[in-house]
Every structure is written in C-alpha cells, then in structure tokens.
XYZ file of C-alpha atoms in Angstrom:
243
model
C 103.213 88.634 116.651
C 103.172 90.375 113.065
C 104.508 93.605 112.813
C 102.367 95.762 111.044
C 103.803 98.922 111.424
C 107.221 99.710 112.362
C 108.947 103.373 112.713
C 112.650 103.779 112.718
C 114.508 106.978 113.073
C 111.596 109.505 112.044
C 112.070 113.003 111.886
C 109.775 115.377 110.870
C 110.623 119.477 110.316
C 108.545 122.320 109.531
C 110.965 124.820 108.079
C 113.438 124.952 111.249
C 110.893 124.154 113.355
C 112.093 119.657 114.837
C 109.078 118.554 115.806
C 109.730 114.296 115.608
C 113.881 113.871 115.947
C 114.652 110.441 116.129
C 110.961 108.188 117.086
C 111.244 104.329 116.875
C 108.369 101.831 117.201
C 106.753 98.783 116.380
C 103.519 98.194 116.186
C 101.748 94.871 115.973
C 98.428 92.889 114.650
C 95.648 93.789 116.799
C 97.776 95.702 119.766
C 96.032 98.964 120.941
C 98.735 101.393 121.606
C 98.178 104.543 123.409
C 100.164 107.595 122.686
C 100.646 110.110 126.092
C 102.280 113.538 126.040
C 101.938 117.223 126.664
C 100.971 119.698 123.512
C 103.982 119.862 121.022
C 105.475 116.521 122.253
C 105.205 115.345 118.462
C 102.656 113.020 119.052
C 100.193 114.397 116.480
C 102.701 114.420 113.895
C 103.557 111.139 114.179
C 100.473 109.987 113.560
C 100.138 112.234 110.169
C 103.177 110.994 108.819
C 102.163 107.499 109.554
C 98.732 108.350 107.469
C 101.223 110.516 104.778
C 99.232 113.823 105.544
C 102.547 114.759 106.542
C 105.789 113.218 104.634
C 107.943 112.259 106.788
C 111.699 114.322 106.496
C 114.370 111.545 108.072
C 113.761 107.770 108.800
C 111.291 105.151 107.421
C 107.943 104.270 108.510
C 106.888 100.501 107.111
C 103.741 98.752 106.904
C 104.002 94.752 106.863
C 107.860 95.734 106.396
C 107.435 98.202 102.940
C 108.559 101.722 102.961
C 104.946 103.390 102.928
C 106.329 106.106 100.368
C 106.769 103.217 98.206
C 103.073 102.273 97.857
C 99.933 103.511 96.131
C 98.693 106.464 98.903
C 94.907 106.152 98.604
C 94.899 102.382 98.436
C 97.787 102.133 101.583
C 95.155 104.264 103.297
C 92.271 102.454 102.920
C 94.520 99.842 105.248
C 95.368 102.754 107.450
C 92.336 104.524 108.359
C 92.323 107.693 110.747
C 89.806 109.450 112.929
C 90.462 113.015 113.791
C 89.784 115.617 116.507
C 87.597 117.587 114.209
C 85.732 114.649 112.465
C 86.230 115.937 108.998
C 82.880 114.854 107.632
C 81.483 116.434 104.850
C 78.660 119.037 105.881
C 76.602 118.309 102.593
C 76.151 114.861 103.059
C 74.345 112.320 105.364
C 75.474 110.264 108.022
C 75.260 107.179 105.611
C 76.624 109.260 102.378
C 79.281 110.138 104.717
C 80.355 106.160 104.743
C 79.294 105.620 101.376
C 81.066 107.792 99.212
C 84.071 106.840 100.249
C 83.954 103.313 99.700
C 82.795 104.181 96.040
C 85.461 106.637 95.172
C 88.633 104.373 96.999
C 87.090 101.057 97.044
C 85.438 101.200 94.149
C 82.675 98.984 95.743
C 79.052 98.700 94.568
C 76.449 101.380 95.650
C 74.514 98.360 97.478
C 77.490 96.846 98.830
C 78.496 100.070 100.018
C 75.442 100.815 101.446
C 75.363 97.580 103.582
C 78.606 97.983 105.312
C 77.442 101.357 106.210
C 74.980 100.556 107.795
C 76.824 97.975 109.744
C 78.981 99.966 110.732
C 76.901 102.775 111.774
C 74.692 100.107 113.371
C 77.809 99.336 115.324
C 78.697 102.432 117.211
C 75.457 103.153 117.566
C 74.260 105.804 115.231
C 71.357 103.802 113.330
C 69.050 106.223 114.490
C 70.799 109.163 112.727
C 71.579 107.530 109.394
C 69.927 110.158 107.518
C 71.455 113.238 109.599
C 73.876 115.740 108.221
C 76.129 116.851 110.274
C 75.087 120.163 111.316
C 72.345 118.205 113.216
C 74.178 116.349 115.037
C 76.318 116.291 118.449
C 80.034 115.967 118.480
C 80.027 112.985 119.949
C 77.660 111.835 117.062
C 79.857 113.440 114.912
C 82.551 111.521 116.162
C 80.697 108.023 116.125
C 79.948 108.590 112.218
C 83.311 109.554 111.782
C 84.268 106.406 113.132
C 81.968 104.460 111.381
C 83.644 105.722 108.133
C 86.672 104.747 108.710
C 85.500 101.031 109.889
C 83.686 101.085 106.541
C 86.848 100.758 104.772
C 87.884 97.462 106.446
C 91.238 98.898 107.547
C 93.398 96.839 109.168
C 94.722 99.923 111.382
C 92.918 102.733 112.652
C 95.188 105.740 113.906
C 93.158 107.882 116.430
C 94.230 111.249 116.809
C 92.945 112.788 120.346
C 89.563 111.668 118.949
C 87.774 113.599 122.454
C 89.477 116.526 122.702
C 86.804 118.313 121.041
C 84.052 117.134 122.460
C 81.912 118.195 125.554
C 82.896 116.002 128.864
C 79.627 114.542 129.124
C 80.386 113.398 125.234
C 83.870 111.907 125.875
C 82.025 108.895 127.518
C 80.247 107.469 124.534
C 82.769 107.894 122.082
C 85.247 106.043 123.916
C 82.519 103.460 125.257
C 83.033 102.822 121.381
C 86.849 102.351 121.202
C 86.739 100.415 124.128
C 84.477 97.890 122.197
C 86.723 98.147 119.237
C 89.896 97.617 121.166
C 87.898 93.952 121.824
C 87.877 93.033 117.991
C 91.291 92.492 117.299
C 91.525 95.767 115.450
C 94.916 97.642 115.190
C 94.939 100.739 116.666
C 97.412 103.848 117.937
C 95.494 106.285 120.003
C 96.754 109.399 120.878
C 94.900 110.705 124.025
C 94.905 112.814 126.895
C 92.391 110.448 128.401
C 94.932 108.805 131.166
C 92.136 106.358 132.401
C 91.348 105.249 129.334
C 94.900 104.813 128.328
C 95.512 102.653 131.615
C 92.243 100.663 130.813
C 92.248 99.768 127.121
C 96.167 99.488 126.100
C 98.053 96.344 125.129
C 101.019 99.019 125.668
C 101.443 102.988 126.238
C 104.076 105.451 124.734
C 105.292 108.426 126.061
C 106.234 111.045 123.876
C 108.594 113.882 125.061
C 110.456 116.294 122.979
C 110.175 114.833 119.363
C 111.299 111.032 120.802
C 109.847 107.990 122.361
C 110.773 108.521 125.535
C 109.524 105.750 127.321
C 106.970 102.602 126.774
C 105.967 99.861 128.550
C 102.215 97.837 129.651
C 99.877 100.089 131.049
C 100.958 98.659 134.298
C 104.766 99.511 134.233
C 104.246 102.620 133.269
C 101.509 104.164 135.549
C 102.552 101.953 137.978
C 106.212 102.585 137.858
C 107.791 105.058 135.432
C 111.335 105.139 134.941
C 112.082 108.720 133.781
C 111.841 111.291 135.978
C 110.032 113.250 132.828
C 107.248 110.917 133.006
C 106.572 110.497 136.714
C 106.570 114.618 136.242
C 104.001 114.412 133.756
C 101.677 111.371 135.176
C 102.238 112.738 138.558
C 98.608 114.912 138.317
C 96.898 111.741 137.244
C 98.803 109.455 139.474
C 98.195 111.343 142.433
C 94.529 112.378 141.902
C-alpha cells in the first residue's frame, strides 16, 4: 500500500503550552483512519498541522514522502482537503458559489467546469435541492453536507475531518455521517477525528488513540474495541464498551 501521508516525531507548542510531543503515523491510499481521544489529547492539532493551519514546531509530516513545508501551500492543499466543526462557509455566498469559488481562485478551473463538479458533488451528499441556499438558511447538518461537498470539489486525494458532528444537533449527526460512510466506500483517503465511537468501530480501516500529545495506541477497529492494550484506553472506551 502507498503511503500517502506519514508523521514522524511531531511536536507542536503554543508558547509553553506541549500540546503534540512526539506523534508518529502512516497513513495510506484510500485507508479511513479514525482519530479517538478526550478534549486536549492533541488530536485537533494534529490534524491542523497536517493541513499547515498550524506549522508544525519538531518532526516532519510528508505527503507521498516530501516534507509538506517544502511544497507550494495552496496547491498541497487542494490534495489535502479539510472539513471542520464549524463548516467555515462563506455567509455571502450560495451553496453552489460556496464550491465554485474555490475551484476558480486555487484551481484555476473554468466557471462551467467549475460549475459542473459542483453540482456533482452537491448532487452527491445530497444537497441538490439547496444549491441556491446561503447559509444562514440552512441546517447544520446542511451546512455540513455543503461543506463537504467543497472540499470533494477540489478532487483531493485526502480529506482530514476534524470532529465534523460535534456541532451539530443529534438528530443531525445521522445524515452527515450517512455521508462519510458512503465516502469511506470510494477509495477516498481520509483521517477522521471523532467522538462518534460507533462510527469509528463501523467505518475504519484502522483507529488511533490519542493520549497526552502521543499516539498511544492503534490497531483495526476490532483489536482495539475489542481488546485494548493500555490500561488508558480500556479507561477511556470503557463508557462505550460497556453501554
């Protein structure tokens, strides 16, 4: 299997503040990975300094084996798309502007070829209905499904998920990871950080769980609901495991 990202040694400080010490993984073509781990256990931050919204302060984080500070940021992240908790879509703009505009500014694509993967896209996670929405009129989970949309538009080869539900109303959390789910199918890269333990268990090639600023332990979905082997994980899955 192609690596197509792989993390050794990271570290990432604010001021004194260690929030990643020492994280190592590898990540390859078309695994869905799914990142576990209370508040604070870095996994956030990982997944910012893997997009560059946050640079990285010890260690290296490649993509197809180049040092990502190395490359071009706007065109590595048009590889590396990411889908927030707060959706980040611009208020001013429709649903298809929304996963336009992008593709025109980075891309440089054509207005009509722009247009048409939009719509695919949108199409796709089921938001055809709501192509001309703004924002404001929309549900989170809607929100969510656009924002998703955008970043397919792009054609990355990796989308980084950062607790993409957290936000969201429970009855919402369903449809927006009915869409993951269907994405995980594709082939598509992806690291998902979630607090959505089901989920985690259904959709994962593999899960990581982050403790303290480190990988503390990995494994198939199966090995590690089924059988963690730090006592700091059984603590932590024991709610779920138990319920």
């Amino acid at each position: 299997m192609e690596t197509v990202i792989s993390i050794e040694h990271l570290e990432k400080s604010f001021g004194d503040h260690k929030v990643l010490l020492d994280v190592n993984l590898s990540v390859g073509k078309g695994e869905v990975i799914s990142v576990i781990g209370s508040s604070g256990s870095g996994k956030s931050t990982m997944l910012r300094c893997i997009n560059l919204l946050e640079e990285p302060t010890g260690g290296v984080i490649r993509y197809k084996g180049e040092d990502i500070l190395s490359l071009n940021t706007s065109k590595y992240r048009t590889h590396v798309g990411m889908v927030f908790q707060q959706f980040n879509l611009f208020e001013n703009m429709s649903a298809l502007e929304n996963c336009v505009r992008p593709q025109i500014k980075v891309l440089k694509r054509k207005r009509a070829e722009a247009e048409v993967v939009a719509r695919e896209y949108i199409d796709k996670v089921g938001m055809s209905a709501f192509i001309n929405a703004r924002p404001s009129q929309l549900s989170g989970g809607q929100k969510q499904r656009i924002a998703i949309a955008r970043a397919l538009s792009m054609n990355p080869e990796v989308i980084l998920f950062d607790e993409p539900t957290s936000a969201l109303d429970p009855e919402m959390v369903g449809e927006v990871l009915d869409v993951i789910k269907s994405l995980a199918k594709t082939g598509l890269t992806m690291i998902v950080v979630t607090h959505e333990m089901a989920f985690a268990r259904e959709v994962s090639d593999r899960v990581i769980f982050m403790d303290g600023g480190i990988v503390l332990e990995e494994g198939t979905p199966t090995e590690l609901f089924g059988n963690p082997k730090k006592p700091r994980t059984r603590e932590f899955l024991s709610r779920f495991l138990n319920g």
